[in-house]
Amino acid sequence: MMKNFKNYIYILAATAFVVACKPNFNSNPAPSKGAADFTRYISVGNSLTAGYADGGLYLTGQLNSYPSIIASQMTSVNSSLTFSQPLFDAAQANGSGYQKLTGFDASGNPVITAVAAAAVRGSINLGPPIGTVPLFTKYTGAGLDNYGVPGIKLNDIDNPGYGNANPYMERMFTAASPTITTSYLDFVTAKSFTFFTNWLGNNDALGYATSGGAGDVLTDKTVFNTKYNTLITRLTATGAKGACATIPDVTTIPYFNTVTVGAILAAVQKANPTVQALVINKKATTTPTDNTYGPAAATASDLIVLTFPTSLIGTTSQANPYPYGLTPQNPIESKYVLDANEVAIVKDYVSSYNATIKSVAAAKGLAVFDAFTFLTNIKANGLLINGVSLNSNYISGGIFSLDGVHLTPRGYSIVANQFISAINSTYGSSIPLANVSAYNGVIFP
Amino acid sequence: MAIALFPALAMAQGFQVNLHGQKQVGMGNTGTGLVQDGASVLFNPGAVAMLPENYVQAGISPLFFNSAFQSTGSNQTFNSKTQVATPFTAYAVWGPKAAKWKIALGVYTPFGGLTDWGTDWVGKYSLESLNLKAINFQPTISYKLTDNISLGIGYVYGYGSVDLTKAIPLSSSSNPDGQAELKGSGHGNGWNAGIYVNASKKLSFGLSYRSEVDTKIDNGDATFTVPASLSTSFPSPNHFSAGIPLPSTTSFGVGYKPNDKWTTAFDFNYVHWSVYQSLDFTYEKTTATLQNTHSPRNYKDAYDFRVGAEYKACKEMALRFGGGYATTAVQDGYVTPEAPDANRVYGTLGLGYKVAKGLDLDLAFEYEHLMSRTQTNIETNLSGTFKTDVVIPGISLSYHW
């Protein structure tokens, strides 16, 4: 029995040894920086870069910004990399305020509630045409690497006074509005850096689009080209490498595809079957400079904005006794509709902007994340990642946040991975991709 | 908001448990063409009548399943949590000394799986954990036609249970994900028959067939935990039904005893996995979000080769060793985290010790290595590399008279 017992012990020992040996992937090639240098990474851009979500900039969104996800993945190839963002502190985590989903009404429509701002330190009247703007709590942290400024256009980057009017930029400065005299371009390039991502240009088209072509203007194509060249020349002046992104087709975002002409009409016809069409105030031509508008029957090609108050339909007022949106005498106002002609104009401009972005980036050998193609594909085909079926639908799609323009943490993680893939393929680096499953979509009550 | 829920319940070669007797495990899981002990009830009912004695035996094989996954383009490795599955066997064989027949009962675990990847791994929307058990009860009768040829047949009552959890991509402020749990049990019927031939004193053959057991799970519990505002989309409690076709296995075995000290064996098994074409879940209550599911599996038949040997070191002790190679039933594009299957090789060691007259203690040890497999699943797009190793010690006691 003793001999047997000894053998038994050997088997037990062998078992313990092998059980302890879990399969591993140590043999895989180690992450490498390739031809790029990730000593200091900065991110240049607008609200998407800042981590803006749900109609506001708040701490949770900032912590899930795509540049912060990229930087965190970059630490695999540069363990000493730090990446500072202008975070709102925990006591003012709600930042500028944002929107929250608080339920669904009886017909299944989302009920969205505003969360009050927490980081407003006051306001300032800059006089016409800007007027009064809020002032947010200053960012006082030591470092600053994420230069995402909600609202900024490419057109604004060389304006030395811009920081006075944009509270998100103002809070990054020590100086207070209206004494800021440093342009965005000078600000982001003041401290040396070795790598950048740049996703500017969206607002040059989006501002026009989200206001239904009524509240903002498109940046001129030539101006866009000139300023993009200026921007990239400055960003690469000291040898930094980087990645740029194209501008998505604005018609792929849920802001323009959720409240549709068809859906409104169907609801109206339920109550009043004789109604044939909605009437909108439509731009007469696709000539940008032609500002002729007139009533026209709405079609599926006319895009209603997400924020359109549908309860207006059919209402009358003392000034206008005709039912709103149903008669040529009282059409849906232009600010609520990106009509088919305006869509054509925006698409044309975005196409021109993207041609500029791609050619300038190519001339400097920069990586390009083609957000235009990526989001167009998602709109057409959806996106299946790790067993999660994502698409461009409002709320249920999982990618876009409650404002229908900006992204959820999951959406931003997908964008981060697209940037990383573009960087890896251009510079031969192997920054590991982020785990999309670890980031959430819309938060449901 | 249709959220595809496809609780995937794949069973690969990985879910076929081949630990059916410690003597046989020690010899590379061979046993179809040999008469060793009561395990013949499973390996070849035809060989039962050839057993020189009556048997009562039971054994257990704690199974340590270690799997690791790394997403394509990532450097983050996720390991499955170490869970110990416990396949077991129990056999009883009885017949009058002089009779040509024997009756027997086998209780064993032909299929099973125990995988737990946890709730925060990259593939959580495919699967978090799975506990699949199948237990067969097999009354058997075997008859010796001549001194050299015997037949046997058994009826199989199969009991199966499943407990599967996965994350649902719906977040609330308190939970990063919703959770789905499908838990149920069912049963099916089948049979097991074999023929055994002594070609000479040294050489023997066996051929056996274990039929498919189509296990139906009816009225299983489906529990969904989702944000409160979406609870009407996921009626809970809910019930589900599903069918699991546990495939048939055809085995051919050869035994060869060159002398008194040595016994060698070879087995070939063909597993008819192609019966598993799709996995369909039907829910008692469905909504626009929670739909019945149909998931293609498209398994192909799989086979394995096994060899083993036993050396009788002395009257009391036998040393055994063996090994084998098994092909996977899972085609490219269909590999899932339930059993990240791949072609596999394994080696075994065994030790038999005669504790007292009529009482055998058998120990065995098996190590399986699954070939690393890099896959993008067609249904989920979960893309990455699976690596899996399995470690299985085992012990059994047999009493024979």
Short mmCIF file of C-alpha atoms in Angstrom, two decimals, chain B residues 168-363:
data_model
loop_
_atom_site.label_atom_id
_atom_site.label_comp_id
_atom_site.label_asym_id
_atom_site.label_seq_id
_atom_site.Cartn_x
_atom_site.Cartn_y
_atom_site.Cartn_z
CA ILE B 168 -28.33 41.77 -21.79
CA PRO B 169 -26.93 45.08 -23.12
CA LEU B 170 -29.32 47.30 -21.17
CA SER B 171 -27.76 49.49 -18.52
CA SER B 172 -29.30 51.18 -15.55
CA SER B 173 -27.70 53.53 -13.07
CA SER B 174 -27.20 50.63 -10.67
CA ASN B 175 -26.36 47.76 -13.04
CA PRO B 176 -24.02 47.92 -16.02
CA ASP B 177 -26.04 45.19 -17.75
CA GLY B 178 -29.28 43.31 -17.59
CA GLN B 179 -29.11 39.61 -16.93
CA ALA B 180 -30.82 36.61 -18.45
CA GLU B 181 -30.91 33.21 -16.83
CA LEU B 182 -32.33 30.14 -18.49
CA LYS B 183 -32.70 27.17 -16.22
CA GLY B 184 -34.53 23.99 -16.95
CA SER B 185 -34.43 20.25 -17.21
CA GLY B 186 -35.84 17.58 -19.42
CA HIS B 187 -35.39 14.05 -20.53
CA GLY B 188 -35.10 11.83 -23.54
CA ASN B 189 -34.85 8.20 -24.51
CA GLY B 190 -32.30 6.15 -26.34
CA TRP B 191 -30.52 2.85 -26.45
CA ASN B 192 -27.09 1.32 -26.43
CA ALA B 193 -26.13 -1.93 -28.11
CA GLY B 194 -22.93 -3.76 -28.88
CA ILE B 195 -21.26 -6.92 -30.00
CA TYR B 196 -18.06 -8.39 -28.65
CA VAL B 197 -15.85 -11.02 -30.28
CA ASN B 198 -12.85 -12.93 -28.98
CA ALA B 199 -10.92 -13.65 -32.16
CA SER B 200 -8.23 -15.50 -30.23
CA LYS B 201 -6.77 -15.66 -26.74
CA LYS B 202 -4.90 -12.50 -27.52
CA LEU B 203 -7.15 -10.54 -29.82
CA SER B 204 -10.63 -9.18 -29.25
CA PHE B 205 -12.99 -6.81 -31.09
CA GLY B 206 -15.95 -4.75 -30.10
CA LEU B 207 -18.51 -2.68 -31.93
CA SER B 208 -21.10 -0.57 -30.16
CA TYR B 209 -23.65 2.07 -30.89
CA ARG B 210 -25.07 4.57 -28.44
CA SER B 211 -28.11 6.23 -29.95
CA GLU B 212 -28.99 9.90 -30.02
CA VAL B 213 -30.90 11.07 -26.97
CA ASP B 214 -33.09 13.94 -28.06
CA THR B 215 -33.57 15.76 -24.80
CA LYS B 216 -36.50 18.14 -24.64
CA ILE B 217 -36.58 20.89 -22.07
CA ASP B 218 -40.11 22.11 -21.48
CA ASN B 219 -41.25 24.77 -19.10
CA GLY B 220 -37.75 25.84 -18.12
CA ASP B 221 -37.50 29.04 -16.10
CA ALA B 222 -36.43 32.15 -17.97
CA THR B 223 -35.57 34.98 -15.64
CA PHE B 224 -34.71 38.44 -16.92
CA THR B 225 -33.34 41.25 -14.84
CA VAL B 226 -33.53 44.50 -16.79
CA PRO B 227 -33.98 48.19 -15.94
CA ALA B 228 -37.46 48.74 -14.46
CA SER B 229 -38.65 50.89 -17.35
CA LEU B 230 -38.12 47.96 -19.73
CA SER B 231 -39.56 45.21 -17.56
CA THR B 232 -42.68 44.88 -19.69
CA SER B 233 -40.47 44.03 -22.67
CA PHE B 234 -38.96 41.13 -20.73
CA PRO B 235 -41.81 39.32 -19.02
CA SER B 236 -40.35 37.71 -15.95
CA PRO B 237 -40.89 35.07 -14.68
CA ASN B 238 -41.19 33.47 -18.07
CA HIS B 239 -40.75 29.97 -19.38
CA PHE B 240 -38.91 28.50 -22.30
CA SER B 241 -38.62 25.26 -24.17
CA ALA B 242 -35.70 23.98 -26.16
CA GLY B 243 -34.43 20.76 -27.62
CA ILE B 244 -30.95 19.39 -27.21
CA PRO B 245 -30.03 16.57 -29.55
CA LEU B 246 -27.31 14.63 -27.75
CA PRO B 247 -25.77 12.83 -30.69
CA SER B 248 -25.21 9.14 -31.27
CA THR B 249 -21.77 7.58 -31.04
CA THR B 250 -20.52 4.58 -32.98
CA SER B 251 -17.49 2.91 -31.48
CA PHE B 252 -15.15 0.26 -32.73
CA GLY B 253 -12.49 -1.17 -30.47
CA VAL B 254 -9.68 -3.68 -30.56
CA GLY B 255 -7.96 -5.31 -27.62
CA TYR B 256 -4.66 -7.12 -27.85
CA LYS B 257 -2.88 -8.98 -25.07
CA PRO B 258 0.58 -10.00 -26.23
CA ASN B 259 1.33 -11.67 -22.88
CA ASP B 260 0.15 -11.87 -19.28
CA LYS B 261 1.68 -8.56 -18.35
CA TRP B 262 0.45 -6.34 -21.14
CA THR B 263 -2.96 -5.32 -22.44
CA THR B 264 -3.23 -2.86 -25.28
CA ALA B 265 -6.28 -1.31 -26.86
CA PHE B 266 -7.36 0.86 -29.72
CA ASP B 267 -10.70 2.63 -30.07
CA PHE B 268 -12.29 4.63 -32.82
CA ASN B 269 -15.39 6.71 -32.19
CA TYR B 270 -17.62 8.47 -34.64
CA VAL B 271 -19.94 11.06 -33.14
CA HIS B 272 -22.91 12.03 -35.28
CA TRP B 273 -22.85 15.71 -34.35
CA SER B 274 -24.43 16.73 -37.63
CA VAL B 275 -27.84 16.20 -35.98
CA TYR B 276 -27.18 19.49 -34.25
CA GLN B 277 -28.16 21.96 -36.94
CA SER B 278 -29.74 24.72 -34.92
CA LEU B 279 -30.64 25.71 -31.44
CA ASP B 280 -34.17 27.01 -31.06
CA PHE B 281 -35.63 28.64 -28.01
CA THR B 282 -39.36 29.16 -27.67
CA TYR B 283 -40.60 31.45 -24.96
CA GLU B 284 -43.98 31.17 -23.28
CA LYS B 285 -44.42 34.94 -23.42
CA THR B 286 -42.84 36.93 -26.20
CA THR B 287 -42.75 40.66 -26.83
CA ALA B 288 -41.46 42.88 -29.61
CA THR B 289 -38.11 42.72 -27.81
CA LEU B 290 -38.11 39.16 -26.55
CA GLN B 291 -38.56 36.94 -29.57
CA ASN B 292 -38.18 33.23 -30.06
CA THR B 293 -34.77 32.47 -31.38
CA HIS B 294 -33.29 30.26 -34.03
CA SER B 295 -29.52 29.97 -34.00
CA PRO B 296 -27.78 27.98 -36.70
CA ARG B 297 -25.14 25.62 -35.37
CA ASN B 298 -24.37 23.48 -38.43
CA TYR B 299 -22.23 21.00 -36.56
CA LYS B 300 -20.38 18.40 -38.48
CA ASP B 301 -19.70 14.82 -37.45
CA ALA B 302 -16.61 14.35 -35.32
CA TYR B 303 -14.39 11.40 -34.60
CA ASP B 304 -11.55 10.39 -32.38
CA PHE B 305 -8.79 7.84 -32.14
CA ARG B 306 -7.64 6.44 -28.83
CA VAL B 307 -4.88 4.10 -27.81
CA GLY B 308 -3.93 2.77 -24.43
CA ALA B 309 -1.99 0.12 -22.60
CA GLU B 310 -1.92 -1.53 -19.23
CA TYR B 311 1.09 -3.17 -17.60
CA LYS B 312 0.57 -5.48 -14.68
CA ALA B 313 3.58 -4.62 -12.55
CA CYS B 314 2.68 -7.25 -9.98
CA LYS B 315 -0.36 -9.12 -8.82
CA GLU B 316 -1.63 -6.10 -6.91
CA MET B 317 -0.76 -3.26 -9.18
CA ALA B 318 -1.38 -2.20 -12.76
CA LEU B 319 0.09 0.80 -14.50
CA ARG B 320 -1.76 2.36 -17.40
CA PHE B 321 -1.19 5.01 -20.01
CA GLY B 322 -2.76 6.16 -23.21
CA GLY B 323 -3.84 9.05 -25.31
CA GLY B 324 -5.95 10.19 -28.17
CA TYR B 325 -6.84 12.76 -30.73
CA ALA B 326 -10.34 14.14 -31.28
CA THR B 327 -11.65 16.36 -34.02
CA THR B 328 -14.03 19.19 -33.32
CA ALA B 329 -17.65 19.21 -34.37
CA VAL B 330 -17.73 22.98 -34.52
CA GLN B 331 -17.08 24.54 -37.88
CA ASP B 332 -15.27 27.84 -38.33
CA GLY B 333 -17.53 30.74 -37.49
CA TYR B 334 -19.61 28.78 -34.97
CA VAL B 335 -17.20 28.58 -32.05
CA THR B 336 -18.81 30.00 -28.91
CA PRO B 337 -17.60 30.55 -25.35
CA GLU B 338 -19.82 27.77 -23.94
CA ALA B 339 -17.28 25.21 -25.00
CA PRO B 340 -14.64 26.93 -27.09
CA ASP B 341 -14.10 23.78 -29.04
CA ALA B 342 -11.18 22.82 -31.23
CA ASN B 343 -9.34 19.72 -32.25
CA ARG B 344 -7.71 18.28 -29.17
CA VAL B 345 -5.04 15.87 -28.04
CA TYR B 346 -4.89 14.22 -24.68
CA GLY B 347 -2.75 11.93 -22.64
CA THR B 348 -3.67 9.79 -19.69
CA LEU B 349 -2.01 7.92 -16.87
CA GLY B 350 -3.56 5.37 -14.58
CA LEU B 351 -2.84 3.22 -11.60
CA GLY B 352 -4.83 0.22 -10.45
CA TYR B 353 -4.35 -1.27 -7.02
CA LYS B 354 -5.87 -4.31 -5.49
CA VAL B 355 -6.78 -3.13 -2.02
CA ALA B 356 -8.25 -6.43 -0.89
CA LYS B 357 -9.67 -9.53 -2.42
CA GLY B 358 -12.34 -8.40 -4.89
CA LEU B 359 -11.77 -4.72 -4.20
CA ASP B 360 -9.96 -2.53 -6.78
CA LEU B 361 -8.91 1.04 -6.36
CA ASP B 362 -8.26 2.81 -9.64
CA LEU B 363 -6.74 6.22 -10.15
#
